[in-house]
Short mmCIF file of C-alpha atoms and ligand atoms in Angstrom, two decimals:
data_model
loop_
_atom_site.label_atom_id
_atom_site.label_comp_id
_atom_site.label_asym_id
_atom_site.label_seq_id
_atom_site.Cartn_x
_atom_site.Cartn_y
_atom_site.Cartn_z
CA MET A 41 -5.21 -8.44 17.77
CA LEU A 42 -8.40 -6.41 18.21
CA HIS A 43 -9.75 -6.36 21.78
CA LEU A 44 -13.30 -5.88 22.95
CA LYS A 45 -13.70 -4.10 26.27
CA GLN A 46 -16.38 -2.79 28.62
CA VAL A 47 -16.01 0.68 30.12
CA LYS A 48 -17.50 2.34 33.20
CA THR A 49 -17.34 5.89 31.81
CA VAL A 50 -16.77 7.25 28.34
CA LEU A 51 -17.59 10.98 28.45
CA ASN A 52 -14.72 12.92 30.03
CA LYS A 53 -15.22 16.47 31.32
CA HIS A 54 -12.12 18.65 31.06
CA LYS A 55 -11.08 20.75 34.05
CA LYS A 56 -10.84 23.67 31.65
CA ARG A 57 -12.11 24.24 28.10
CA ASP A 58 -9.50 23.46 25.43
CA SER A 59 -8.31 26.89 24.30
CA TRP A 60 -7.53 25.70 20.74
CA PHE A 61 -10.45 23.42 19.90
CA LEU A 62 -13.05 24.87 22.33
CA ASP A 63 -14.20 21.47 23.64
CA ASP A 64 -15.33 20.99 27.25
CA TYR A 65 -15.69 17.22 26.93
CA SER A 66 -14.10 14.37 25.04
CA VAL A 67 -15.28 10.92 24.13
CA ASN A 68 -13.36 8.08 22.49
CA PRO A 69 -15.17 5.15 20.88
CA TYR A 70 -11.92 3.19 20.49
CA GLU A 71 -8.66 2.84 22.40
CA GLY A 72 -5.64 3.06 20.13
CA CYS A 73 -5.76 4.26 16.54
CA SER A 74 -5.25 2.59 13.18
CA CYS A 75 -3.82 5.78 11.65
CA ASN A 76 -0.68 4.73 13.50
CA CYS A 77 1.08 8.11 13.38
CA LEU A 78 4.62 7.69 14.68
CA TYR A 79 4.45 11.03 16.52
CA CYS A 80 1.14 10.25 18.26
CA TYR A 81 1.06 11.41 21.88
CA ILE A 82 -0.91 8.36 23.05
CA ARG A 83 1.91 6.04 22.03
CA GLY A 84 3.73 3.94 24.60
CA SER A 85 3.86 0.38 25.85
CA LYS A 86 0.06 0.11 26.21
CA TYR A 87 -0.59 -0.20 22.47
CA GLY A 88 2.75 -1.49 21.16
CA GLU A 89 4.51 -0.31 18.01
CA ASN A 90 1.49 -1.01 15.81
CA MET A 91 -1.50 0.73 17.39
CA ASP A 92 -3.87 -1.03 15.00
CA GLU A 93 -2.94 -4.37 16.53
CA GLY A 94 -3.40 -3.15 20.12
CA LEU A 95 -6.72 -1.48 19.38
CA ALA A 96 -9.74 -1.93 21.67
CA VAL A 97 -13.41 -1.43 20.83
CA LYS A 98 -15.53 -0.10 23.71
CA THR A 99 -18.48 -2.41 23.21
CA ASN A 100 -20.82 -0.83 25.79
CA ALA A 101 -19.79 2.76 24.96
CA LEU A 102 -23.21 3.82 23.65
CA GLU A 103 -25.13 2.64 26.67
CA VAL A 104 -22.66 4.36 29.04
CA LEU A 105 -22.57 7.55 26.96
CA GLU A 106 -26.35 7.84 26.94
CA LYS A 107 -26.47 7.76 30.75
CA GLN A 108 -23.69 10.34 31.04
CA LEU A 109 -25.20 12.68 28.44
CA ALA A 110 -28.66 12.46 29.99
CA ALA A 111 -27.24 13.44 33.40
CA ARG A 112 -25.27 16.40 31.96
CA ALA A 113 -28.19 17.58 29.82
CA LYS A 114 -30.54 17.46 32.83
CA LYS A 115 -28.23 19.93 34.59
CA GLY A 116 -27.88 22.08 31.46
CA GLN A 117 -24.13 21.40 31.31
CA TYR A 118 -23.73 21.83 27.58
CA GLY A 119 -20.33 22.17 25.94
CA PHE A 120 -18.53 21.02 22.80
CA VAL A 121 -17.70 17.31 22.87
CA ALA A 122 -14.53 16.30 21.03
CA VAL A 123 -15.33 12.97 19.40
CA GLY A 124 -12.00 11.19 19.06
CA SER A 125 -9.34 12.94 21.12
CA GLY A 126 -7.18 9.88 21.80
CA THR A 127 -8.12 8.09 18.59
CA ASP A 128 -9.37 9.15 15.18
CA ALA A 129 -13.18 8.85 15.20
CA TYR A 130 -13.10 7.50 11.61
CA ILE A 131 -10.47 4.74 11.75
CA HIS A 132 -11.19 1.82 9.43
CA HIS A 133 -12.78 -0.24 12.26
CA GLU A 134 -15.57 2.34 12.35
CA LYS A 135 -16.92 0.85 9.10
CA GLN A 136 -17.73 -2.32 10.99
CA TYR A 137 -18.45 -1.16 14.55
CA ARG A 138 -20.14 2.21 13.84
CA LEU A 139 -19.54 3.44 17.38
CA THR A 140 -18.75 6.99 16.25
CA GLU A 141 -22.00 7.07 14.31
CA GLY A 142 -23.87 5.80 17.39
CA MET A 143 -22.23 8.42 19.58
CA LEU A 144 -23.12 11.20 17.14
CA LYS A 145 -26.76 10.07 17.18
CA LEU A 146 -26.77 10.32 20.98
CA LEU A 147 -25.07 13.71 20.92
CA LEU A 148 -27.78 14.86 18.51
CA LYS A 149 -30.52 13.41 20.72
CA TYR A 150 -29.19 15.28 23.79
CA ARG A 151 -28.28 18.35 21.68
CA PHE A 152 -24.58 18.57 22.53
CA PRO A 153 -22.33 20.54 20.16
CA VAL A 154 -19.51 18.53 18.60
CA PHE A 155 -15.87 18.99 17.58
CA ILE A 156 -14.17 16.41 15.33
CA SER A 157 -10.60 16.39 14.07
CA THR A 158 -9.82 13.64 11.56
CA LYS A 159 -7.32 12.35 9.02
CA CYS A 160 -9.82 9.92 7.49
CA THR A 161 -12.32 10.36 4.66
CA LEU A 162 -14.91 8.04 6.24
CA ILE A 163 -16.36 11.14 7.93
CA THR A 164 -18.27 11.84 4.68
CA ARG A 165 -20.51 8.85 5.52
CA ASP A 166 -22.02 10.91 8.39
CA ILE A 167 -22.55 14.23 6.58
CA GLU A 168 -26.34 14.29 7.06
CA LEU A 169 -26.05 13.42 10.75
CA LEU A 170 -23.40 16.10 11.24
CA LYS A 171 -25.67 18.67 9.59
CA GLU A 172 -28.40 17.86 12.09
CA ILE A 173 -25.98 18.32 15.00
CA ASP A 174 -24.78 21.62 13.54
CA LYS A 175 -28.38 22.91 13.39
CA ASN A 176 -29.75 21.58 16.67
CA ALA A 177 -26.95 21.68 19.26
CA ILE A 178 -27.17 23.90 22.32
CA VAL A 179 -23.98 25.96 22.34
CA PRO A 180 -22.63 27.52 25.58
CA ASP A 181 -23.49 31.25 25.84
CA ASP A 182 -19.87 32.40 25.54
CA LEU A 183 -19.45 30.50 22.25
CA LYS A 184 -22.71 31.66 20.65
CA ALA A 185 -20.72 33.96 18.34
CA LEU A 186 -19.67 30.82 16.46
CA LYS A 187 -23.28 30.41 15.33
CA ARG A 188 -22.51 26.71 14.82
CA GLY A 189 -23.10 23.52 16.74
CA LEU A 190 -20.35 21.64 14.92
CA ILE A 191 -16.66 22.37 14.34
CA LEU A 192 -14.65 20.17 11.97
CA SER A 193 -10.89 19.97 11.51
CA VAL A 194 -8.73 17.97 9.14
CA SER A 195 -5.15 17.38 10.33
CA VAL A 196 -2.17 17.89 8.06
CA SER A 197 1.51 17.75 9.13
CA THR A 198 3.12 17.74 5.70
CA LEU A 199 1.95 17.84 2.10
CA HIS A 200 4.60 15.30 1.04
CA GLU A 201 2.98 11.98 0.23
CA GLY A 202 6.16 9.96 0.87
CA ILE A 203 6.75 11.48 4.30
CA SER A 204 3.10 11.08 5.23
CA ASN A 205 3.21 7.41 4.15
CA MET A 206 6.12 6.81 6.51
CA LEU A 207 4.76 8.86 9.40
CA GLU A 208 0.99 8.38 9.19
CA PRO A 209 0.62 5.01 7.43
CA GLY A 210 -3.05 4.44 8.26
CA ALA A 211 -4.32 7.94 7.44
CA ALA A 212 -5.63 9.36 4.16
CA LEU A 213 -2.95 10.96 1.95
CA PRO A 214 -2.42 14.73 2.38
CA LEU A 215 -4.06 15.61 -0.94
CA GLN A 216 -7.08 13.46 -0.09
CA ARG A 217 -7.34 15.39 3.19
CA LEU A 218 -7.31 18.71 1.34
CA GLU A 219 -10.02 17.37 -0.96
CA LEU A 220 -11.93 16.40 2.17
CA VAL A 221 -11.75 19.99 3.46
CA LYS A 222 -13.14 21.21 0.12
CA ARG A 223 -15.98 18.67 0.26
CA LEU A 224 -16.89 19.55 3.86
CA LYS A 225 -16.86 23.25 2.97
CA GLN A 226 -19.16 22.57 0.01
CA GLU A 227 -21.53 20.88 2.44
CA GLY A 228 -21.63 24.12 4.42
CA PHE A 229 -19.69 23.17 7.55
CA LEU A 230 -17.33 25.27 9.66
CA VAL A 231 -14.10 23.45 8.81
CA GLY A 232 -10.42 24.18 9.22
CA ILE A 233 -7.01 22.58 9.06
CA ASN A 234 -4.99 21.48 12.09
CA ALA A 235 -1.41 21.84 10.93
CA ILE A 236 -0.36 19.95 14.04
CA PRO A 237 2.26 18.72 14.48
CA ILE A 238 4.44 20.79 12.18
CA LEU A 239 7.71 18.87 11.86
CA PRO A 240 10.98 20.66 12.64
CA TYR A 241 13.33 20.97 9.61
CA ILE A 242 10.72 19.16 7.46
CA SER A 243 7.50 21.17 7.37
CA ASP A 244 8.47 24.15 9.54
CA THR A 245 10.57 25.91 6.89
CA GLU A 246 9.14 29.14 5.45
CA GLU A 247 8.62 27.42 2.10
CA GLU A 248 6.89 24.28 3.40
CA LEU A 249 4.73 26.11 5.92
CA GLU A 250 3.69 28.55 3.22
CA LYS A 251 2.65 25.65 0.97
CA ILE A 252 0.43 24.25 3.75
CA ILE A 253 -1.18 27.61 4.54
CA ALA A 254 -1.68 28.40 0.84
CA ALA A 255 -3.27 24.95 0.40
CA ALA A 256 -5.55 25.62 3.37
CA LYS A 257 -6.69 28.84 1.75
CA GLU A 258 -7.16 27.16 -1.61
CA SER A 259 -9.27 24.39 -0.07
CA GLY A 260 -11.56 26.99 1.51
CA ALA A 261 -10.63 26.28 5.15
CA ASP A 262 -12.21 28.71 7.62
CA TYR A 263 -9.16 28.58 9.88
CA ILE A 264 -5.74 26.97 10.27
CA LEU A 265 -4.20 26.05 13.61
CA VAL A 266 -0.43 25.60 13.61
CA GLY A 267 1.34 23.74 16.42
CA GLY A 268 4.69 22.08 17.08
CA LEU A 269 5.79 18.49 17.59
CA THR A 270 6.09 16.85 21.01
CA LEU A 271 8.04 13.63 21.30
CA PHE A 272 7.76 11.42 24.37
CA GLY A 273 9.71 8.54 25.84
CA THR A 274 12.60 6.21 25.23
CA GLY A 275 10.72 2.88 25.17
CA ILE A 276 10.46 0.90 21.91
CA ALA A 277 6.85 1.99 21.29
CA ASP A 278 7.28 5.61 22.39
CA SER A 279 6.87 8.45 19.92
CA LYS A 280 10.40 9.83 20.31
CA THR A 281 11.99 6.43 19.64
CA LEU A 282 9.79 5.77 16.61
CA PHE A 283 10.21 9.27 15.22
CA TYR A 284 14.02 9.10 15.51
CA LYS A 285 13.94 5.74 13.66
CA PHE A 286 11.93 7.46 10.92
CA LEU A 287 14.58 10.22 10.74
CA GLU A 288 17.31 7.62 10.27
CA ARG A 289 15.41 6.25 7.25
CA TYR A 290 14.29 9.59 5.87
CA ASP A 291 17.37 11.78 6.35
CA SER A 292 19.85 10.73 9.01
CA SER A 293 21.49 14.19 8.97
CA LEU A 294 18.37 15.48 10.77
CA LEU A 295 18.92 13.21 13.74
CA THR A 296 21.62 15.39 15.32
CA LYS A 297 19.54 18.52 14.72
CA TYR A 298 16.57 16.94 16.49
CA GLN A 299 18.74 15.74 19.36
CA GLN A 300 19.97 19.31 19.78
CA LEU A 301 16.44 20.71 19.54
CA TYR A 302 14.82 18.27 22.00
CA GLY A 303 17.67 17.00 24.19
CA SER A 304 15.96 14.85 26.84
CA ASN A 305 12.74 16.94 26.73
CA PRO A 306 9.49 16.17 24.94
CA TYR A 307 9.16 19.81 23.85
CA THR A 308 11.17 22.24 21.76
CA SER A 309 12.41 25.46 23.38
CA PHE A 310 10.11 28.46 23.92
CA ARG A 311 12.25 30.30 21.41
CA TYR A 312 11.54 27.69 18.72
CA GLN A 313 7.83 27.66 19.59
CA ASN A 314 7.61 31.47 19.41
CA GLU A 315 9.42 31.55 16.07
CA LEU A 316 7.00 28.96 14.67
CA LYS A 317 4.03 30.90 16.01
CA GLU A 318 5.24 34.18 14.51
CA LYS A 319 5.96 32.56 11.16
CA ALA A 320 2.48 30.99 11.11
CA GLN A 321 0.78 34.28 12.09
CA ARG A 322 2.62 36.17 9.37
CA LEU A 323 1.68 33.61 6.69
CA CYS A 324 -1.93 33.47 7.89
CA ARG A 325 -2.12 37.27 7.50
CA LYS A 326 -0.58 37.01 4.03
CA TYR A 327 -3.16 34.42 2.91
CA GLN A 328 -5.98 35.95 4.93
CA VAL A 329 -6.84 32.78 6.81
CA ARG A 330 -7.59 33.14 10.50
CA ASN A 331 -5.49 31.19 12.98
CA THR A 332 -8.22 30.60 15.57
CA ILE A 333 -11.56 28.83 15.34
CA LEU A 334 -13.49 31.71 16.88
CA GLU A 335 -13.26 34.89 14.83
S1 SF4 B 22 -4.74 10.14 13.96
FE1 SF4 B 22 -4.38 11.17 15.90
S2 SF4 B 22 -4.90 9.65 17.46
FE2 SF4 B 22 -4.62 8.55 15.53
S3 SF4 B 22 -2.49 7.86 15.55
FE3 SF4 B 22 -2.59 9.82 14.45
S4 SF4 B 22 -2.16 11.38 16.01
FE4 SF4 B 22 -2.72 9.48 17.09
#
């Protein structure tokens, strides 16, 4: 059941800028996410197994955000704001509640630069608003080389429709996401692909990773960020539990391999992470796509 809730704060300042996405702040119009990705890091008992059912709409978010932005702007504390870090900003509830749109209007009014990563095509509704943010935002001095006030990312973990349907049931299909990258590029935005999380033994093979990076190039992406899969918890709504159930349905022979790779940890070994990083760097060089947002 959808919940309505009031919040005291909505704009979060990070202790340190995110080194991948360059955001200094984050803001979430909703709690929970109807994309319902089984591997999602926000999973756990709070939202239950179906995060669409446990979703909350922050009804006073715009009022609270305006106060927080006004205070930060007055002190000149500009920085990229990630809209939707613990939810997708363009989940289907956004059609009705339009909180993301309202937040973007406020970010434009106070001239904050914006970062958005999405798996949903509803973002195209806000193209004109996003163009205004891109043109008018005040970017921190050390990020001026970007020459942009808006960074967009589209997330892709696999190009296989069947796997995506099982793992990311509420998100747009992978090919629709690649089409979205093309459309956003045609509109003139700085846009890349977040190949995060890349799935061990599924999309981390040389062949599968190459397909994703080649598709990123073909869609015109300015950059591709490649990152591994983290799996948390042993509760019924935790990502590790749900992901292992998916493996049983998809290919039960992978279960033992995953158990060896993760053991009781949420992360893979440094060795695995380094191998993935090297593979991604090599393929990015081959396809001449950069693997950072900032050149
Ligand atoms: S789109 Fe992002 S926030 Fe939403 S469920 Fe998937 S991983 Fe979580």
